[in-house]
CSV table of C-alpha atoms and ligand atoms in Angstrom, one decimal:
chain,number,residue,atom,x,y,z
A,1,MET,CA,-4.7,-8.6,40.7
A,2,LYS,CA,-6.3,-7.8,37.4
A,3,ARG,CA,-4.2,-10.0,35.1
A,4,ILE,CA,-1.1,-12.0,34.7
A,5,ILE,CA,0.2,-11.5,31.1
A,6,VAL,CA,3.0,-13.3,29.4
A,7,ILE,CA,4.8,-11.9,26.3
A,8,THR,CA,6.0,-14.7,24.2
A,9,SER,CA,6.9,-15.6,20.6
A,10,GLY,CA,9.0,-18.7,19.9
A,11,LYS,CA,11.5,-16.7,18.0
A,12,GLY,CA,14.1,-14.4,19.5
A,13,GLY,CA,14.6,-10.8,18.4
A,14,VAL,CA,11.0,-10.1,17.5
A,15,GLY,CA,10.5,-7.6,20.3
A,16,LYS,CA,9.3,-9.5,23.4
A,17,THR,CA,11.4,-7.5,25.8
A,18,THR,CA,10.5,-4.3,24.1
A,19,CYS,CA,6.8,-5.1,24.2
A,20,THR,CA,7.0,-6.2,27.9
A,21,VAL,CA,8.7,-3.0,29.0
A,22,ASN,CA,6.5,-0.6,27.0
A,23,ILE,CA,3.1,-2.3,27.7
A,24,ALA,CA,4.0,-2.5,31.4
A,25,ALA,CA,5.1,1.2,31.4
A,26,VAL,CA,1.8,2.4,29.9
A,27,LEU,CA,-0.2,0.2,32.2
A,28,ALA,CA,1.7,1.9,35.1
A,29,GLN,CA,1.2,5.4,33.6
A,30,LEU,CA,-2.6,4.6,33.5
A,31,GLY,CA,-2.4,4.2,37.3
A,32,ASN,CA,-1.8,0.5,37.8
A,33,ARG,CA,0.9,-1.1,40.0
A,34,VAL,CA,2.8,-3.3,37.5
A,35,LEU,CA,5.4,-5.9,38.1
A,36,MET,CA,7.6,-7.0,35.2
A,37,ILE,CA,9.1,-10.5,35.7
A,38,ASP,CA,12.1,-11.2,33.6
A,39,GLY,CA,11.5,-14.9,32.7
A,40,ASP,CA,14.8,-15.4,30.9
A,41,ILE,CA,17.1,-17.3,33.3
A,42,GLY,CA,20.7,-16.7,32.4
A,43,LEU,CA,20.0,-14.1,29.7
A,44,ARG,CA,18.1,-11.4,31.6
A,45,ASN,CA,17.8,-8.0,30.0
A,46,ILE,CA,14.9,-6.0,31.2
A,47,ASP,CA,17.1,-4.5,33.9
A,48,LEU,CA,19.3,-3.0,31.1
A,49,THR,CA,16.4,-1.9,29.0
A,50,VAL,CA,15.1,0.3,31.9
A,51,GLY,CA,18.5,1.3,33.3
A,52,VAL,CA,18.3,-0.4,36.7
A,53,GLN,CA,21.0,-3.0,36.2
A,54,ASP,CA,23.0,-1.6,39.1
A,55,ASP,CA,20.0,-1.9,41.5
A,56,VAL,CA,19.6,-5.7,41.0
A,57,VAL,CA,20.4,-7.3,44.3
A,58,TYR,CA,17.9,-10.1,44.4
A,59,ASP,CA,16.2,-12.1,41.6
A,60,PHE,CA,13.2,-14.4,41.4
A,61,GLY,CA,15.4,-17.3,42.3
A,62,ASP,CA,16.0,-15.7,45.7
A,63,VAL,CA,12.2,-15.4,46.2
A,64,VAL,CA,11.6,-19.0,45.2
A,65,MET,CA,14.3,-20.2,47.5
A,66,GLU,CA,13.0,-17.9,50.3
A,67,ASN,CA,16.3,-16.0,50.7
A,68,VAL,CA,14.3,-12.7,50.6
A,69,GLU,CA,10.8,-11.5,51.2
A,70,PRO,CA,9.0,-11.0,47.9
A,71,GLN,CA,8.4,-7.2,48.4
A,72,ASN,CA,12.2,-6.7,49.0
A,73,ALA,CA,13.2,-8.4,45.8
A,74,VAL,CA,11.5,-6.0,43.4
A,75,ILE,CA,13.1,-2.9,41.9
A,76,CYS,CA,11.2,0.4,41.5
A,77,CYS,CA,11.8,1.5,37.9
A,78,ASN,CA,10.2,5.0,38.1
A,79,GLY,CA,7.7,6.8,40.3
A,80,ASP,CA,4.8,5.5,38.2
A,81,GLY,CA,4.2,2.2,39.8
A,82,LEU,CA,6.5,0.2,37.5
A,83,TYR,CA,8.6,-2.5,39.2
A,84,LEU,CA,10.9,-5.3,38.0
A,85,LEU,CA,11.7,-8.7,39.4
A,86,ALA,CA,14.9,-9.7,37.7
A,87,ALA,CA,15.8,-13.2,36.4
A,88,PRO,CA,18.7,-15.2,38.0
A,89,GLN,CA,21.9,-15.1,35.9
A,90,ILE,CA,22.6,-18.7,36.8
A,91,ASN,CA,20.2,-21.6,37.3
A,92,SER,CA,22.0,-23.3,40.2
A,93,ASN,CA,19.7,-25.3,42.6
A,94,LEU,CA,16.6,-23.5,41.4
A,95,ASN,CA,15.0,-26.3,39.3
A,96,MET,CA,12.3,-23.9,38.2
A,97,THR,CA,8.9,-25.5,37.3
A,98,PRO,CA,5.6,-24.1,36.0
A,99,LEU,CA,4.1,-24.6,39.5
A,100,LYS,CA,6.9,-22.7,41.2
A,101,MET,CA,6.3,-19.8,38.8
A,102,GLN,CA,2.6,-19.9,39.6
A,103,ALA,CA,3.4,-19.8,43.3
A,104,LEU,CA,5.9,-17.0,42.7
A,105,CYS,CA,3.2,-14.9,40.9
A,106,ALA,CA,0.7,-15.7,43.7
A,107,GLN,CA,3.0,-14.1,46.2
A,108,TYR,CA,2.7,-10.8,44.4
A,109,ALA,CA,-1.1,-11.0,43.8
A,110,THR,CA,-2.0,-8.5,46.5
A,111,MET,CA,0.8,-6.1,45.8
A,112,PHE,CA,0.2,-5.5,42.0
A,113,ASP,CA,-2.6,-5.0,39.5
A,114,TYR,CA,-0.7,-6.5,36.6
A,115,ILE,CA,2.2,-9.0,36.3
A,116,VAL,CA,3.8,-8.9,32.9
A,117,ILE,CA,6.2,-11.8,32.2
A,118,ASP,CA,8.9,-11.6,29.6
A,119,CYS,CA,9.2,-15.1,28.2
A,120,PRO,CA,12.5,-16.5,26.9
A,121,ALA,CA,12.9,-17.4,23.2
A,122,GLY,CA,12.2,-21.1,22.3
A,123,ILE,CA,9.5,-23.5,23.3
A,124,GLY,CA,11.4,-25.5,25.9
A,125,ASN,CA,11.3,-25.5,29.7
A,126,GLY,CA,11.8,-21.8,30.0
A,127,PHE,CA,8.8,-21.2,27.8
A,128,GLU,CA,6.6,-23.6,29.9
A,129,ASN,CA,7.7,-22.0,33.2
A,130,ALA,CA,7.1,-18.5,31.9
A,131,VAL,CA,3.6,-19.0,30.4
A,132,TYR,CA,2.0,-21.4,32.9
A,133,ALA,CA,0.7,-18.8,35.4
A,134,ALA,CA,-0.6,-16.4,32.8
A,135,ASP,CA,-4.3,-15.8,32.0
A,136,LEU,CA,-3.4,-14.0,28.8
A,137,ALA,CA,-0.5,-14.7,26.4
A,138,ILE,CA,0.5,-12.0,24.0
A,139,VAL,CA,2.2,-13.7,21.1
A,140,VAL,CA,4.6,-11.3,19.4
A,141,THR,CA,5.5,-11.8,15.7
A,142,THR,CA,6.8,-9.8,12.8
A,143,PRO,CA,5.9,-9.7,9.1
A,144,ASP,CA,8.5,-12.5,8.5
A,145,MET,CA,7.9,-16.1,7.6
A,146,ALA,CA,10.3,-17.5,10.2
A,147,ALA,CA,8.7,-15.4,13.0
A,148,ASN,CA,5.3,-16.6,12.0
A,149,ARG,CA,6.2,-20.2,11.9
A,150,ASP,CA,7.7,-20.0,15.4
A,151,ALA,CA,4.7,-18.0,16.6
A,152,ASP,CA,2.5,-20.8,15.2
A,153,ARG,CA,4.5,-23.4,17.3
A,154,ALA,CA,4.2,-21.2,20.4
A,155,ILE,CA,0.4,-20.9,19.9
A,156,GLY,CA,0.2,-24.7,19.6
A,157,MET,CA,2.1,-25.0,22.9
A,158,LEU,CA,-0.1,-22.4,24.6
A,159,GLU,CA,-3.2,-24.4,23.4
A,160,SER,CA,-1.8,-27.7,24.7
A,161,MET,CA,-1.0,-26.0,28.0
A,162,LYS,CA,-4.6,-24.6,28.1
A,163,ILE,CA,-3.5,-21.0,28.6
A,164,PRO,CA,-6.9,-19.3,28.6
A,165,ASN,CA,-6.4,-16.3,26.2
A,166,GLN,CA,-4.0,-15.7,23.4
A,167,MET,CA,-3.7,-12.5,21.4
A,168,LEU,CA,-1.4,-11.5,18.6
A,169,LEU,CA,0.9,-8.5,18.5
A,170,ILE,CA,2.6,-7.8,15.2
A,171,ASN,CA,5.7,-5.8,15.7
A,172,LYS,CA,8.2,-4.1,13.4
A,173,VAL,CA,5.5,-3.5,10.7
A,174,ARG,CA,6.6,-1.4,7.7
A,175,GLY,CA,3.6,0.2,6.0
A,176,ASP,CA,5.7,1.2,3.0
A,177,LEU,CA,6.7,-2.4,2.3
A,178,ILE,CA,3.1,-3.7,2.8
A,179,ARG,CA,1.9,-1.0,0.3
A,180,ARG,CA,4.5,-2.1,-2.3
A,181,LYS,CA,3.6,-5.8,-1.6
A,182,LYS,CA,7.1,-6.4,-0.4
A,183,SER,CA,6.1,-7.6,3.0
A,184,MET,CA,3.4,-9.9,4.4
A,185,ASN,CA,0.3,-7.9,5.2
A,186,ILE,CA,-1.4,-7.7,8.5
A,187,ASP,CA,-4.6,-9.6,7.5
A,188,GLU,CA,-2.5,-12.4,6.0
A,189,ILE,CA,-0.6,-12.8,9.3
A,190,ILE,CA,-3.7,-12.8,11.4
A,191,ASP,CA,-5.3,-15.4,9.1
A,192,ILE,CA,-2.2,-17.7,9.2
A,193,LEU,CA,-2.0,-17.6,13.0
A,194,GLY,CA,-5.7,-17.7,13.7
A,195,ILE,CA,-5.8,-15.8,17.0
A,196,ASP,CA,-7.3,-12.4,17.7
A,197,ALA,CA,-5.1,-9.3,17.0
A,198,LEU,CA,-4.2,-7.1,20.0
A,199,GLY,CA,-2.3,-4.6,17.9
A,200,ILE,CA,0.4,-3.7,15.5
A,201,VAL,CA,3.6,-1.8,16.2
A,202,PRO,CA,5.5,-0.1,13.4
A,203,GLU,CA,9.2,-0.5,13.0
A,204,ASP,CA,10.5,2.7,14.5
A,205,GLU,CA,14.1,3.8,14.9
A,206,ARG,CA,13.0,5.7,18.1
A,207,VAL,CA,12.6,2.3,19.7
A,208,ILE,CA,16.4,1.8,19.2
A,209,TYR,CA,17.2,5.3,20.5
A,210,ALA,CA,15.1,4.6,23.6
A,211,ALA,CA,16.8,1.3,24.2
A,212,ASN,CA,20.2,3.0,24.0
A,213,LYS,CA,19.0,5.6,26.5
A,214,GLN,CA,17.7,2.8,28.7
A,215,LYS,CA,14.2,4.2,28.7
A,216,PRO,CA,10.8,2.9,27.5
A,217,VAL,CA,10.0,4.3,24.1
A,218,VAL,CA,6.6,5.3,25.4
A,219,LEU,CA,8.2,8.3,27.0
A,220,ASP,CA,9.1,9.6,23.6
A,221,LYS,CA,6.1,11.6,22.4
A,222,LYS,CA,7.3,11.7,18.8
A,223,SER,CA,7.5,7.9,18.4
A,224,GLN,CA,4.9,6.1,16.3
A,225,ALA,CA,5.7,2.9,18.2
A,226,ALA,CA,4.9,4.7,21.5
A,227,LYS,CA,1.4,5.5,20.2
A,228,ALA,CA,0.9,1.9,19.2
A,229,PHE,CA,2.0,0.7,22.7
A,230,ASN,CA,-0.4,3.2,24.3
A,231,ASN,CA,-3.3,1.9,22.2
A,232,ILE,CA,-2.4,-1.7,23.1
A,233,ALA,CA,-2.2,-1.1,26.8
A,234,ARG,CA,-5.6,0.7,26.6
A,235,ARG,CA,-7.1,-2.2,24.8
A,236,LEU,CA,-5.9,-4.5,27.5
A,237,GLN,CA,-7.8,-2.3,30.0
A,238,GLY,CA,-10.9,-2.8,27.9
A,239,GLU,CA,-11.0,0.4,25.9
A,240,ALA,CA,-12.1,0.2,22.2
A,241,VAL,CA,-9.1,1.7,20.5
A,242,PRO,CA,-8.8,1.4,16.7
A,243,LEU,CA,-5.6,0.1,15.1
A,244,ILE,CA,-3.1,2.8,14.3
A,245,LYS,CA,-2.7,4.0,10.7
A,246,LEU,CA,0.8,3.2,9.4
A,247,LYS,CA,2.5,6.4,8.2
A,248,LYS,CA,4.5,6.7,5.0
A,249,ARG,CA,8.2,6.6,5.7
A,250,ARG,CA,10.1,9.7,4.7
B,301,ADP,N1,9.0,-1.7,16.8
B,301,ADP,C1,10.3,-1.7,16.7
B,301,ADP,N2,11.0,-0.9,15.9
B,301,ADP,C2,12.4,-0.9,15.8
B,301,ADP,N3,13.2,-1.7,16.5
B,301,ADP,C3,12.6,-2.6,17.3
B,301,ADP,C4,11.1,-2.6,17.5
B,301,ADP,N4,10.9,-3.6,18.4
B,301,ADP,C5,12.0,-4.1,18.9
B,301,ADP,N5,13.1,-3.5,18.2
B,301,ADP,C6,14.5,-3.8,18.3
B,301,ADP,O1,14.7,-5.2,18.0
B,301,ADP,C7,15.7,-5.8,18.8
B,301,ADP,C8,15.1,-7.0,19.5
B,301,ADP,O2,14.1,-6.6,20.4
B,301,ADP,P1,13.9,-7.4,21.8
B,301,ADP,O3,12.8,-6.7,22.4
B,301,ADP,O4,15.2,-7.5,22.5
B,301,ADP,O5,13.4,-8.8,21.2
B,301,ADP,P2,13.3,-10.2,22.0
B,301,ADP,O6,13.1,-9.9,23.4
B,301,ADP,O7,12.1,-10.9,21.3
B,301,ADP,O8,14.5,-11.0,21.7
B,301,ADP,C9,16.1,-4.7,19.8
B,301,ADP,O9,17.3,-4.1,19.2
B,301,ADP,C10,15.0,-3.7,19.8
B,301,ADP,O10,15.4,-2.4,20.1
B,302,MG,MG1,14.2,-10.5,25.1
């Protein structure tokens, strides 16, 4: 196992699930075996994002309760080494805790190179369970004051829980608005949040097209967001890749 990564934010709708699926998909394309864990009990949606909703038989609750062998609970999402462990739709009798999540991840340690956990919104129990086992937390925010305030709260929680590494991913960035000073700029956000930047991802309608086709946007060669996710996954693998240049909108 190389890394357990959690994708978190505080606020909903900033792109956690999108980032989880696309970073995981690129890591898989780069030759890794990657397990995505949907950490959102009751509101799972990675299965829909990658079009395997009809293949979900077991979820991580079944693994925790030992109803199924860990290797039989994961769903293959493509031929590339990308797998999903779905979240339970109901929380009955599970009483999930951070330690149970850590034990769950440990069961997959020899089967996968990366585990990428999609954290639920908020900073309650679901957050604590999802982040506890991670050695890297990617905090997703957008150029938006509310997202940054919530990201700041999430970073405070990660620090108090002693999660070893935190990096910032700024999603839905609009270069045209930044140039016209109508949007917070990247340096300003990095300064406010005070953690290292992993990357920026432009707002790109191709992300929405891909979601509707139930495919990762990284399969769309024309997408600017796909380029950004490629760079981010390569940085995670230790490559020195510069930040993408934001194109003018037509
Ligand atoms: N870079 C992007 N450009 C355009 N739309 C995006 C981008 N990232 C995410 N979205 C869209 O924003 C919405 C929320 O994203 P999602 O990943 O579900 O957020 P979260 O998991 O944080 O709630 C979705 O409709 C998604 O397609
Ligand atoms: Mg989500």
